[in-house]
Amino acid sequence: MFGIGMPELLVILVVALIIIGPKKLPDVAKALGKGFSEFRKATENVKESLHVDEIKDEVDDIKDSLLYGTSDENEKDTSPEKDKSDFANRKS
């Protein structure tokens, strides 16, 4: 959780207990939990409104097509014989 191990978490809890006091600690912890929950919901709403997942999927598709050559343009026949026959058909 946030790169904090058990010893660090215990130190934080002891310091919070000393500073806040045992009577107010549950209320403060409850308020912090609600704050983190609201923050998480707000970030999810921002992600949804910006369509981050859709854009990421499109970027991944483009990246794959560039790396592996799986785009529709690569499937077209661009051989010199094809170009000559197209030119001959247009001329006549």
PDB file of C-alpha atoms in Angstrom:
ATOM      1  CA  MET A   1       0.000   0.000   0.000  1.00  0.00           C
ATOM      2  CA  PHE A   2       1.718   3.212  -1.217  1.00  0.00           C
ATOM      3  CA  GLY A   3       5.119   1.573  -0.755  1.00  0.00           C
ATOM      4  CA  ILE A   4       4.703   1.590   3.028  1.00  0.00           C
ATOM      5  CA  GLY A   5       5.636  -1.547   4.925  1.00  0.00           C
ATOM      6  CA  MET A   6       4.230  -2.784   8.208  1.00  0.00           C
ATOM      7  CA  PRO A   7       6.908  -1.149  10.428  1.00  0.00           C
ATOM      8  CA  GLU A   8       6.368   2.262   8.817  1.00  0.00           C
ATOM      9  CA  LEU A   9       2.596   1.903   9.140  1.00  0.00           C
ATOM     10  CA  LEU A  10       2.914   1.108  12.852  1.00  0.00           C
ATOM     11  CA  VAL A  11       5.109   4.179  13.396  1.00  0.00           C
ATOM     12  CA  ILE A  12       2.549   6.360  11.607  1.00  0.00           C
ATOM     13  CA  LEU A  13      -0.286   4.933  13.718  1.00  0.00           C
ATOM     14  CA  VAL A  14       1.630   5.475  16.978  1.00  0.00           C
ATOM     15  CA  VAL A  15       2.470   9.071  16.026  1.00  0.00           C
ATOM     16  CA  ALA A  16      -1.167   9.677  15.044  1.00  0.00           C
ATOM     17  CA  LEU A  17      -2.327   8.210  18.353  1.00  0.00           C
ATOM     18  CA  ILE A  18       0.032  10.501  20.272  1.00  0.00           C
ATOM     19  CA  ILE A  19      -0.856  13.645  18.295  1.00  0.00           C
ATOM     20  CA  ILE A  20      -4.600  13.148  17.857  1.00  0.00           C
ATOM     21  CA  GLY A  21      -5.378  11.205  20.988  1.00  0.00           C
ATOM     22  CA  PRO A  22      -7.256   7.962  21.495  1.00  0.00           C
ATOM     23  CA  LYS A  23     -10.701   9.587  21.663  1.00  0.00           C
ATOM     24  CA  LYS A  24     -10.547  11.398  18.314  1.00  0.00           C
ATOM     25  CA  LEU A  25      -8.494   8.811  16.386  1.00  0.00           C
ATOM     26  CA  PRO A  26     -11.504   6.730  15.185  1.00  0.00           C
ATOM     27  CA  ASP A  27     -13.295   9.860  13.946  1.00  0.00           C
ATOM     28  CA  VAL A  28     -10.202  11.088  12.119  1.00  0.00           C
ATOM     29  CA  ALA A  29      -9.618   7.665  10.559  1.00  0.00           C
ATOM     30  CA  LYS A  30     -13.251   7.546   9.421  1.00  0.00           C
ATOM     31  CA  ALA A  31     -12.962  11.023   7.876  1.00  0.00           C
ATOM     32  CA  LEU A  32      -9.727  10.067   6.115  1.00  0.00           C
ATOM     33  CA  GLY A  33     -11.347   6.912   4.745  1.00  0.00           C
ATOM     34  CA  LYS A  34     -14.268   8.912   3.369  1.00  0.00           C
ATOM     35  CA  GLY A  35     -11.868  11.449   1.877  1.00  0.00           C
ATOM     36  CA  PHE A  36      -9.846   8.764   0.094  1.00  0.00           C
ATOM     37  CA  SER A  37     -13.060   7.151  -1.157  1.00  0.00           C
ATOM     38  CA  GLU A  38     -14.348  10.441  -2.568  1.00  0.00           C
ATOM     39  CA  PHE A  39     -10.974  11.142  -4.167  1.00  0.00           C
ATOM     40  CA  ARG A  40     -10.984   7.718  -5.838  1.00  0.00           C
ATOM     41  CA  LYS A  41     -14.527   8.279  -7.151  1.00  0.00           C
ATOM     42  CA  ALA A  42     -13.561  11.713  -8.473  1.00  0.00           C
ATOM     43  CA  THR A  43     -10.559  10.341 -10.340  1.00  0.00           C
ATOM     44  CA  GLU A  44     -12.709   7.582 -11.858  1.00  0.00           C
ATOM     45  CA  ASN A  45     -15.245  10.197 -13.007  1.00  0.00           C
ATOM     46  CA  VAL A  46     -12.490  12.261 -14.610  1.00  0.00           C
ATOM     47  CA  LYS A  47     -11.133   9.178 -16.390  1.00  0.00           C
ATOM     48  CA  GLU A  48     -14.609   8.329 -17.685  1.00  0.00           C
ATOM     49  CA  SER A  49     -15.271  11.879 -18.862  1.00  0.00           C
ATOM     50  CA  LEU A  50     -11.970  11.996 -20.722  1.00  0.00           C
ATOM     51  CA  HIS A  51     -12.491   8.538 -22.236  1.00  0.00           C
ATOM     52  CA  VAL A  52      -8.956   7.614 -21.225  1.00  0.00           C
ATOM     53  CA  ASP A  53      -9.569   3.893 -21.672  1.00  0.00           C
ATOM     54  CA  GLU A  54     -10.894   4.329 -25.216  1.00  0.00           C
ATOM     55  CA  ILE A  55      -7.992   6.560 -26.190  1.00  0.00           C
ATOM     56  CA  LYS A  56      -5.515   4.111 -24.646  1.00  0.00           C
ATOM     57  CA  ASP A  57      -7.047   1.266 -26.669  1.00  0.00           C
ATOM     58  CA  GLU A  58      -6.754   3.306 -29.878  1.00  0.00           C
ATOM     59  CA  VAL A  59      -3.142   4.199 -29.111  1.00  0.00           C
ATOM     60  CA  ASP A  60      -2.364   0.532 -28.439  1.00  0.00           C
ATOM     61  CA  ASP A  61      -3.969  -0.449 -31.767  1.00  0.00           C
ATOM     62  CA  ILE A  62      -1.932   2.142 -33.652  1.00  0.00           C
ATOM     63  CA  LYS A  63       1.230   1.088 -31.843  1.00  0.00           C
ATOM     64  CA  ASP A  64       0.593  -2.568 -32.697  1.00  0.00           C
ATOM     65  CA  SER A  65      -0.049  -1.729 -36.335  1.00  0.00           C
ATOM     66  CA  LEU A  66       3.202   0.223 -36.536  1.00  0.00           C
ATOM     67  CA  LEU A  67       5.251  -2.414 -34.742  1.00  0.00           C
ATOM     68  CA  TYR A  68       3.798  -5.511 -36.351  1.00  0.00           C
ATOM     69  CA  GLY A  69       2.506  -4.148 -39.650  1.00  0.00           C
ATOM     70  CA  THR A  70      -1.083  -5.277 -39.144  1.00  0.00           C
ATOM     71  CA  SER A  71      -2.807  -2.260 -40.622  1.00  0.00           C
ATOM     72  CA  ASP A  72      -5.187  -2.411 -43.588  1.00  0.00           C
ATOM     73  CA  GLU A  73      -2.757  -0.410 -45.714  1.00  0.00           C
ATOM     74  CA  ASN A  74      -0.148  -3.167 -45.516  1.00  0.00           C
ATOM     75  CA  GLU A  75      -2.627  -5.712 -46.854  1.00  0.00           C
ATOM     76  CA  LYS A  76      -3.072  -3.827 -50.152  1.00  0.00           C
ATOM     77  CA  ASP A  77      -1.252  -5.193 -53.179  1.00  0.00           C
ATOM     78  CA  THR A  78       1.493  -2.703 -54.022  1.00  0.00           C
ATOM     79  CA  SER A  79       3.549  -4.870 -56.309  1.00  0.00           C
ATOM     80  CA  PRO A  80       4.995  -3.240 -59.465  1.00  0.00           C
ATOM     81  CA  GLU A  81       2.950  -5.594 -61.672  1.00  0.00           C
ATOM     82  CA  LYS A  82      -0.247  -4.396 -59.996  1.00  0.00           C
ATOM     83  CA  ASP A  83       0.738  -0.765 -60.568  1.00  0.00           C
ATOM     84  CA  LYS A  84       1.468  -1.419 -64.275  1.00  0.00           C
ATOM     85  CA  SER A  85      -1.848  -3.154 -64.830  1.00  0.00           C
ATOM     86  CA  ASP A  86      -3.729  -0.325 -63.109  1.00  0.00           C
ATOM     87  CA  PHE A  87      -1.930   2.212 -65.311  1.00  0.00           C
ATOM     88  CA  ALA A  88      -2.698   0.204 -68.467  1.00  0.00           C
ATOM     89  CA  ASN A  89      -6.373  -0.061 -67.507  1.00  0.00           C
ATOM     90  CA  ARG A  90      -6.619   3.680 -66.915  1.00  0.00           C
ATOM     91  CA  LYS A  91      -5.021   4.463 -70.286  1.00  0.00           C
ATOM     92  CA  SER A  92      -7.453   2.429 -72.351  1.00  0.00           C
TER      93      SER A  92
END
